[in-house]
Tab-separated table of C-alpha atoms and ligand atoms in Angstrom:
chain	number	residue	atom	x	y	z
A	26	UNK	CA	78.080	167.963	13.762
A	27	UNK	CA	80.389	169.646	11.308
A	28	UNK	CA	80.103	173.412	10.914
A	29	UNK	CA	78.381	172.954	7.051
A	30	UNK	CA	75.334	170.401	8.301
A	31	UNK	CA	75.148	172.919	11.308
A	32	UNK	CA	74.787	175.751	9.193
A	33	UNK	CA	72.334	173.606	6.987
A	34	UNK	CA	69.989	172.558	9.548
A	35	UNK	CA	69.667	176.225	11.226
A	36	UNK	CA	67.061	177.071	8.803
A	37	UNK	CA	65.023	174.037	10.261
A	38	UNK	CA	66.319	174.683	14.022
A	39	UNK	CA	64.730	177.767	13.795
A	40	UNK	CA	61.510	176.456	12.488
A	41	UNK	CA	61.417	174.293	15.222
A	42	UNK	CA	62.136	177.042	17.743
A	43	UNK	CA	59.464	179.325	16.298
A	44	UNK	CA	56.744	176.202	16.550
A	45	UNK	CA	57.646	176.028	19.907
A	46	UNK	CA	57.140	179.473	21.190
A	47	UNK	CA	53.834	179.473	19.701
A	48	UNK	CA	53.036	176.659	21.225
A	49	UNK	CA	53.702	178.010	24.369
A	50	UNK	CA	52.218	181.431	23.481
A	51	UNK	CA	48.919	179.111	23.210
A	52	UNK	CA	49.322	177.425	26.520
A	53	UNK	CA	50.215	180.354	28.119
A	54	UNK	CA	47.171	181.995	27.520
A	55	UNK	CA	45.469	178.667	28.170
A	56	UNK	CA	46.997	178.101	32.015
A	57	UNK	CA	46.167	181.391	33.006
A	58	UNK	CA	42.883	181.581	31.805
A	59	UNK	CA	42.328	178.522	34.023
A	60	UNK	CA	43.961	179.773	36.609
A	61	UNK	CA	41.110	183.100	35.550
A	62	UNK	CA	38.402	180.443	35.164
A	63	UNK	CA	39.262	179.027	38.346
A	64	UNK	CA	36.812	176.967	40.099
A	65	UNK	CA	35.300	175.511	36.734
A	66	UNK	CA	34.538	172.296	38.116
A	67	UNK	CA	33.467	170.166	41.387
A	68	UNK	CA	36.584	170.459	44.027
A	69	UNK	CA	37.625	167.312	46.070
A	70	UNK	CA	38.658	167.863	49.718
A	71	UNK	CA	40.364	164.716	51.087
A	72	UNK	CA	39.763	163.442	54.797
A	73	UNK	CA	42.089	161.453	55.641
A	74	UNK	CA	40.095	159.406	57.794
A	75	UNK	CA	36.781	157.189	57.795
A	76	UNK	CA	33.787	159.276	57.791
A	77	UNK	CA	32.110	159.910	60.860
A	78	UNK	CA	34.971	161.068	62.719
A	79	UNK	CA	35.904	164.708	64.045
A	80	UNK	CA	38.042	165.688	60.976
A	81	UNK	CA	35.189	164.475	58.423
A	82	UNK	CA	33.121	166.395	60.701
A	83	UNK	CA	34.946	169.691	60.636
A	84	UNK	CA	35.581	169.450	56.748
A	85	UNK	CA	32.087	168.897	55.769
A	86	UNK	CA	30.956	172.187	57.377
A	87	UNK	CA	33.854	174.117	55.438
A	88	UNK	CA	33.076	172.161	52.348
A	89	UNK	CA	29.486	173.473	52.261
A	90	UNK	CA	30.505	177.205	53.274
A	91	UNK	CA	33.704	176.847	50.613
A	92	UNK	CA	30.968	175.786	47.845
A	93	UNK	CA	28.458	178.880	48.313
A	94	UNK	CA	31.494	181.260	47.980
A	95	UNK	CA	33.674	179.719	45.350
A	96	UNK	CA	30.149	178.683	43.468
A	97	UNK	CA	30.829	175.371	42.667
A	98	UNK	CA	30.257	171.987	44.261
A	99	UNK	CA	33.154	170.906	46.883
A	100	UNK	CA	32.880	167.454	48.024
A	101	UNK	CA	34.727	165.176	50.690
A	102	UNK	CA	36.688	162.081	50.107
A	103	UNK	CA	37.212	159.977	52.669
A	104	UNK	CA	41.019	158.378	52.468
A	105	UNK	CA	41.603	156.638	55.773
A	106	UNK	CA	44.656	154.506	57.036
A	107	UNK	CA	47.886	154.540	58.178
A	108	UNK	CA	47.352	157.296	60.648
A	109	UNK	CA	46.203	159.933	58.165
A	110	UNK	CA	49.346	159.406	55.889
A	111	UNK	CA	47.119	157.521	53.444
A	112	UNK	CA	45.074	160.584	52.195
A	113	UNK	CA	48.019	163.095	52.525
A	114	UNK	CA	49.507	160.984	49.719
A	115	UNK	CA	46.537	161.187	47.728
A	116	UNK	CA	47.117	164.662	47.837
A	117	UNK	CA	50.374	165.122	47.617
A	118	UNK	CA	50.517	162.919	44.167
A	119	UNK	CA	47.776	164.777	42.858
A	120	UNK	CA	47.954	167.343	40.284
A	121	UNK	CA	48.441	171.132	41.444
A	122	UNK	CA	45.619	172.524	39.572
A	123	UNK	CA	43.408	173.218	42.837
A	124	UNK	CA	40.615	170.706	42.218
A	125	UNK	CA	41.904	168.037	45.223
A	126	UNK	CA	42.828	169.490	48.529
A	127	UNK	CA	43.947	168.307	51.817
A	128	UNK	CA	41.749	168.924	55.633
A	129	UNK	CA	44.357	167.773	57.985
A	130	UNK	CA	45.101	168.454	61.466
A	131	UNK	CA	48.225	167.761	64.040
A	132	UNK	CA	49.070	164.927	62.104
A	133	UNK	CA	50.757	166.971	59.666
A	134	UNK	CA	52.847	168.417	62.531
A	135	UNK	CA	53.355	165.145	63.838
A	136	UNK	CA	54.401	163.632	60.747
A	137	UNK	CA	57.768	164.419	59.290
A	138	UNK	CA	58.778	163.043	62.495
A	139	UNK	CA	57.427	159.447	63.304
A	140	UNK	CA	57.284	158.553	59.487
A	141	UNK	CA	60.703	157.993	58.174
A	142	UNK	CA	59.689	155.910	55.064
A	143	UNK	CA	56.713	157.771	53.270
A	144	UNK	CA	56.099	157.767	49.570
A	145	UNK	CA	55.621	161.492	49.566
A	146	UNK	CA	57.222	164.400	50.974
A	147	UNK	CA	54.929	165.298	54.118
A	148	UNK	CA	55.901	168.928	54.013
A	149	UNK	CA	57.425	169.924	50.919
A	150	UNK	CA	54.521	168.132	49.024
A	151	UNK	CA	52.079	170.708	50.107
A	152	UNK	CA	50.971	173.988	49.912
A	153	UNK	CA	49.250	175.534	52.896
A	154	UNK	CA	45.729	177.378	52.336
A	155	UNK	CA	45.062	178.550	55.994
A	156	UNK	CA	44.218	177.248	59.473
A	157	UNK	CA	40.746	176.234	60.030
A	158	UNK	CA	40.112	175.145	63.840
A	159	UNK	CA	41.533	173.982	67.228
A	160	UNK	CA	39.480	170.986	68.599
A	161	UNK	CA	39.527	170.209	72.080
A	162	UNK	CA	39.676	166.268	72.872
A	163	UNK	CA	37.605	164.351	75.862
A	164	UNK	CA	38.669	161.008	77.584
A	165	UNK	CA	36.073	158.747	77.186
A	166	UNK	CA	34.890	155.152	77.712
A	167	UNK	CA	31.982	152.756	77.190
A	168	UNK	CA	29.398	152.492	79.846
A	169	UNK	CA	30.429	149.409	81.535
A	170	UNK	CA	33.771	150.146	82.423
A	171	UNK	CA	34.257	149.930	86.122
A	172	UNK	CA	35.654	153.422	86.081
A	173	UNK	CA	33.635	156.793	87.152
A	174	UNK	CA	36.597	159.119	87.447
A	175	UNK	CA	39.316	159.693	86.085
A	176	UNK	CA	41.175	158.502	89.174
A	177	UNK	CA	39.350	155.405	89.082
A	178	UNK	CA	40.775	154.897	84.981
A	179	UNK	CA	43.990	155.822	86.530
A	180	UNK	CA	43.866	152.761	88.851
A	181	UNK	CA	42.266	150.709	86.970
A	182	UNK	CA	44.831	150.835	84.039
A	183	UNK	CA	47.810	150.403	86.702
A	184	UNK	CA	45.815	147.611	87.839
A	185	UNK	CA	45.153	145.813	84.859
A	186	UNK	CA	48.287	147.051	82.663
A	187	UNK	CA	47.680	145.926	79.006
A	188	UNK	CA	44.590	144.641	79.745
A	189	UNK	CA	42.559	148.171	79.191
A	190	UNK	CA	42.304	148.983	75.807
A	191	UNK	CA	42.100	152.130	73.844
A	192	UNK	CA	41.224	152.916	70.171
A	193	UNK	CA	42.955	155.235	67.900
A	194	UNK	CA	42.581	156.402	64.450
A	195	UNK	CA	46.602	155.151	63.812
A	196	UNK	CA	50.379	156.100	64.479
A	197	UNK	CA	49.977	160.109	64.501
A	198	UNK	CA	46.300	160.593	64.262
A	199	UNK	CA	45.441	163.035	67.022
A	200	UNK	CA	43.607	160.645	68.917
A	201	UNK	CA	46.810	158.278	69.121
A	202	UNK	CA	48.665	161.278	70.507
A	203	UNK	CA	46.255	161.799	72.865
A	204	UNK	CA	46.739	158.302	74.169
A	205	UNK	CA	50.787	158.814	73.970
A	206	UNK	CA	50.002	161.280	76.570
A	207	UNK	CA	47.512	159.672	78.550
A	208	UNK	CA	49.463	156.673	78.874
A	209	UNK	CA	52.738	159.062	79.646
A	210	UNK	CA	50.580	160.598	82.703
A	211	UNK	CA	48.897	157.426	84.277
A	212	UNK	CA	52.621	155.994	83.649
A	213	UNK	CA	51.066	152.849	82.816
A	214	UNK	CA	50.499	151.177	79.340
A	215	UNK	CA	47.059	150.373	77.231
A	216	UNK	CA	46.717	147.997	74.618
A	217	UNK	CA	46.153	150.359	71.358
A	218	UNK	CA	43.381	149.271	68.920
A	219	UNK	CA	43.649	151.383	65.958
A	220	UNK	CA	40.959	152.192	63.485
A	221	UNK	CA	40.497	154.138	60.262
A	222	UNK	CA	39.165	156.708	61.603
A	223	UNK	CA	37.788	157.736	65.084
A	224	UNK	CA	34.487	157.638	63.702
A	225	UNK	CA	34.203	153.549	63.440
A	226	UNK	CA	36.303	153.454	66.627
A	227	UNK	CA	33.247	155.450	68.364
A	228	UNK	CA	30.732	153.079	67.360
A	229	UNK	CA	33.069	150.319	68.979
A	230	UNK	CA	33.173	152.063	72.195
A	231	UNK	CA	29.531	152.174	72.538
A	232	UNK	CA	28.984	148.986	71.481
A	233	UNK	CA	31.683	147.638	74.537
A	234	UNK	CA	34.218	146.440	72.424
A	235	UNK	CA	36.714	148.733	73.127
A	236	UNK	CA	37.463	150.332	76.326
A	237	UNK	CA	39.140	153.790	76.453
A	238	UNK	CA	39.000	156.868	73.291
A	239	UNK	CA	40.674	159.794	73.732
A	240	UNK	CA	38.722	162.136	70.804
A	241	UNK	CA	37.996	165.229	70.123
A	242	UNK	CA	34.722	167.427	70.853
A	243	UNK	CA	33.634	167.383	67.191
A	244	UNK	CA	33.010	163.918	67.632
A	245	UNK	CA	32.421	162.964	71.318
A	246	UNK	CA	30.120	165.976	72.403
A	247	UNK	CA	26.911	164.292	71.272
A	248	UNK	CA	27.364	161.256	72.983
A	249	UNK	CA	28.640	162.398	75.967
A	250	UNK	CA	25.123	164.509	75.951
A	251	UNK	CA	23.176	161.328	75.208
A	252	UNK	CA	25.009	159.260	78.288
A	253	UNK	CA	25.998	156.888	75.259
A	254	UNK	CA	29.494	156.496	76.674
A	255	UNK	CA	31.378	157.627	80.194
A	256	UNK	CA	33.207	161.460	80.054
A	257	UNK	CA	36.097	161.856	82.415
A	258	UNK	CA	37.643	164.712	81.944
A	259	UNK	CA	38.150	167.608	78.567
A	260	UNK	CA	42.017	167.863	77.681
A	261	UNK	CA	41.809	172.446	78.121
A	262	UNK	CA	43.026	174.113	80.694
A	263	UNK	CA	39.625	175.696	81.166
A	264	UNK	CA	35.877	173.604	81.039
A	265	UNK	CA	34.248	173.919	77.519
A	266	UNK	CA	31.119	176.075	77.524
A	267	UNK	CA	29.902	172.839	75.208
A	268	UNK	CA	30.111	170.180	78.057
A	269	UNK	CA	29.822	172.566	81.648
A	270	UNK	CA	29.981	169.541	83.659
A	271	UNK	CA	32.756	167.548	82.598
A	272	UNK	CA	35.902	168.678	84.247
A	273	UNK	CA	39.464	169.734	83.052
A	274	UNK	CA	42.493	167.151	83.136
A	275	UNK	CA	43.716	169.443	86.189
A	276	UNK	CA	40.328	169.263	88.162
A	277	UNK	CA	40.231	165.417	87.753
A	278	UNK	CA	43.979	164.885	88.596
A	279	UNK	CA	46.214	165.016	85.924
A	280	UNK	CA	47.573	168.419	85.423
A	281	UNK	CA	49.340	169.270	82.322
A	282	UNK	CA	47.619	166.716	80.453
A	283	UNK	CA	46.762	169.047	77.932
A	284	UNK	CA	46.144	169.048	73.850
A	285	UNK	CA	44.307	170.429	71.556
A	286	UNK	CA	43.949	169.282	67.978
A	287	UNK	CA	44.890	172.246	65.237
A	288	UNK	CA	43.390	171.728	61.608
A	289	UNK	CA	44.423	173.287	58.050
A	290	UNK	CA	43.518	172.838	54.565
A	291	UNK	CA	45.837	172.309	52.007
A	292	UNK	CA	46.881	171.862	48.094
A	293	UNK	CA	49.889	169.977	46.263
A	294	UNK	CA	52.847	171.510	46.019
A	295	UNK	CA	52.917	173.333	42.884
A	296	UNK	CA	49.430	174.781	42.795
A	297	UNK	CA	49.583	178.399	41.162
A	298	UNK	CA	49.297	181.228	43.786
A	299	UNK	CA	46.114	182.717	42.167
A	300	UNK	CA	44.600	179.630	43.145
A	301	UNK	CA	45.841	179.743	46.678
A	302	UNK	CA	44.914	183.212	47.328
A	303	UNK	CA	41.514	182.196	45.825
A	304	UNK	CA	40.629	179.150	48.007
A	305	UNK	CA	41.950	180.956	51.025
A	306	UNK	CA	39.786	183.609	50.727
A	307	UNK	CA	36.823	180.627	49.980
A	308	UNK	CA	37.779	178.764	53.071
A	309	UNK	CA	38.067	182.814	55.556
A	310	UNK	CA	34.149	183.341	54.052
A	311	UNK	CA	33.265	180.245	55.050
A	312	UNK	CA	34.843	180.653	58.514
A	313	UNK	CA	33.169	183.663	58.977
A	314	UNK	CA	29.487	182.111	58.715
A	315	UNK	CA	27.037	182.402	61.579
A	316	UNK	CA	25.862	178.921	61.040
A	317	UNK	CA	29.086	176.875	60.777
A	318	UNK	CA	30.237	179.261	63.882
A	319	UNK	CA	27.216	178.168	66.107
A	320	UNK	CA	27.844	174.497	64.784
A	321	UNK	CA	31.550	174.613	65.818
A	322	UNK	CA	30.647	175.975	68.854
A	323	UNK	CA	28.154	174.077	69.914
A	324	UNK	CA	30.975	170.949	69.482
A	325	UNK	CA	32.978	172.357	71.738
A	326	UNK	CA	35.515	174.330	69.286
A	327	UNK	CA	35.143	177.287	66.905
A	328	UNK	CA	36.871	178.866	63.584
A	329	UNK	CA	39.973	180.620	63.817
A	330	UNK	CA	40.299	184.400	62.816
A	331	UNK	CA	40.233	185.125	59.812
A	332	UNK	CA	43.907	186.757	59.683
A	333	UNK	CA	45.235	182.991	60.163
A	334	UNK	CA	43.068	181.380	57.487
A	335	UNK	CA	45.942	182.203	55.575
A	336	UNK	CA	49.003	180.622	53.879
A	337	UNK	CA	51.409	182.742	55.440
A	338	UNK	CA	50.016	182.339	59.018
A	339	UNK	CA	49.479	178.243	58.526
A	340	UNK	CA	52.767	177.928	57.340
A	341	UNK	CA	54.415	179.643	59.710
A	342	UNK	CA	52.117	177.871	62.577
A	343	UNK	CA	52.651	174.719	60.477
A	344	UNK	CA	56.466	174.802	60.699
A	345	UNK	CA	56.912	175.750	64.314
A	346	UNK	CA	54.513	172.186	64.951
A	347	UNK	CA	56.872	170.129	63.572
A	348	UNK	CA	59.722	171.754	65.371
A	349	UNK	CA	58.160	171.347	68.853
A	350	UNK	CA	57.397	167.590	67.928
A	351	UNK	CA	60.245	166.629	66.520
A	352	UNK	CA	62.484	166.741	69.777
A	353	UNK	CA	59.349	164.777	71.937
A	354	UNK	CA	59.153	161.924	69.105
A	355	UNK	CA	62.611	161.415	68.613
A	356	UNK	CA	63.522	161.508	72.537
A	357	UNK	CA	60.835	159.083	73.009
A	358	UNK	CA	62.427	156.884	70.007
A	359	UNK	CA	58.906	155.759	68.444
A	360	UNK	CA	58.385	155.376	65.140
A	361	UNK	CA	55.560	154.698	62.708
A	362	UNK	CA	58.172	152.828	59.843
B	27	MLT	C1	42.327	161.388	64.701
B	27	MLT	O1	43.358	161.984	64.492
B	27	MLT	O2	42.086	160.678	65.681
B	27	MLT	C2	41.311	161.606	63.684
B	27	MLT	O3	40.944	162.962	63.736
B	27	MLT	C3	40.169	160.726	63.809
B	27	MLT	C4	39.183	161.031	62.749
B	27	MLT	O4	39.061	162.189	62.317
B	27	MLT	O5	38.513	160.074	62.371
């Protein structure tokens, strides 16, 4: 542009300068009185599972305890598939403005490492809020198995390899990593059936048409009380309090198989810190109910302290998951994509 036409259109540059920061002067005033406003509308926590399972479980209670102290309506979603990584996209795509939010659990530990191919970034897309609970799991089976240990599943599986089957909610739900392990200790292989959720997959195993679920307490306790399906063993080094009479991996055999199933909530990546600090402090009130504590209890788990229903402590318990997977999955060479 020569230096006269430069000259000439300054007048009008600066016009257009001066719209702009007003324009922006009104947003800014605009954003942050959302952000001030903040919750003015219904929330949306995603479960990436089917409903019915331990994770849709777990999130409902928060959801209701979330609502009373952020005074607004939270509901669930249900987003199952592809071993969780269905809903975490959901999230991850959505926008940062603190109205859709991620309950997740190991998976998100699990997978940076077996996905290679996702269409979102499973760590960097997401904001932690705070750690909500760590579930103990229970190998179970339906009724007709010819199994009444765990020594006889042992047996029976080495017997019959392939021929035992065992459901799963997908590659890196926690109770396909459960099986991983299973299989890794009877050193014998199942044939996996995977589900969208462990929820559907229960109903299966009652019903006979599946053999072998490896699930946690949230979901398996009130079966196992109502004889619906066959209880070998809890995956803790100690016996739950929940289920006195079913024994630890150890007692019934197979020491060291051990695992417990860690849960957070999270936002996208991108979601103001006002809102962060405001949902964390939603999701620590409702931790620190009586009710949801004798509920998680009474299914065998309970709500972590409040000090780690924070983003600092989830992302720092977050990040050191994924570097004690990482090693296991890629030694063992198996992967999701
Ligand atoms: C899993 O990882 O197995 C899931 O938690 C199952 C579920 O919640 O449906």
């Amino acid at each position: 542009m020569h230096r006269r036409s430069l000259l000439a259109a300054l007048p009008l540059l600066s016009a257009g300068l001066a719209a702009l920061a007003s324009v922006t002067l009104a947003l800014a005033p605009t954003a942050a009185r959302a952000q001030g406003d903040y919750p003015s509308r219904t929330i949306t926590i995603v479960v990436p599972f089917a409903a019915g399972g331990p994770t849709d479980t777990v999130t409902r209670l928060v959801a209701e305890g979330m609502g009373r102290d952020l005074g607004q309506t939270v509901v669930v979603e249900n987003v199952g598939g592809a071993g969780g990584t269905l809903g975490a996209a959901r999230v991850a795509q959505a926008r940062p403005d603190g109205y859709t939010l991620l309950l997740h659990h190991i998976g998100m530990g699990t997978t940076p490492s077996l996905y290679r191919r996702l269409s979102y970034d499973p760590v960097g897309g997401f904001e932690p809020i705070g750690l909500v609970t760590e579930v103990p799991m229970t190998i179970i089976a339906n009724k007709d198995i010819a199994a009444n240990t765990l020594q006889d599943l042992v047996a029976l599986v080495k017997r019959d390899t392939t021929g035992i089957n065992y459901a799963n909610a997908g590659i890196g739900a926690a109770s396909h990593l459960c099986g991983l392990l299973l299989q890794k200790a009877i050193d014998a292989p199942m044939t996996t059936v995977p589900y969208r959720g462990t929820g559907p997959a229960m109903t299966d195993l009652i019903a006979g048409t599946v053999d072998v679920l490896c699930d946690q307490t949230t979901n398996t306790t009130s079966h196992i009380r109502a004889g619906a399906v066959k209880v070998f063993a809890v995956t803790t080094p100690q016996r739950l309090p929940s289920l006195p009479d079913v024994p630890t991996t150890a007692e019934a055999g197979l020491p060291g198989m051990e695992v417990t199933i860690w849960h957070g909530l999270y936002a996208p990546k991108g979601t103001p810190a006002p809102v962060i600090a405001r949902l964390s402090k939603a999701l620590q009130a409702a931790l620190a109910n009586e009710s949801l504590a004798r509920r998680f209890q009474d299914l065998g788990t309970e709500p972590v302290a409040a000090e780690r229903a924070t983003p600092a402590a989830h992302k720092a318990f977050w990040e050191a998951d994924i570097a004690k997977w990482r090693p296991v999955i890629e030694a063992a060479g198996q992967y999701a994509d």
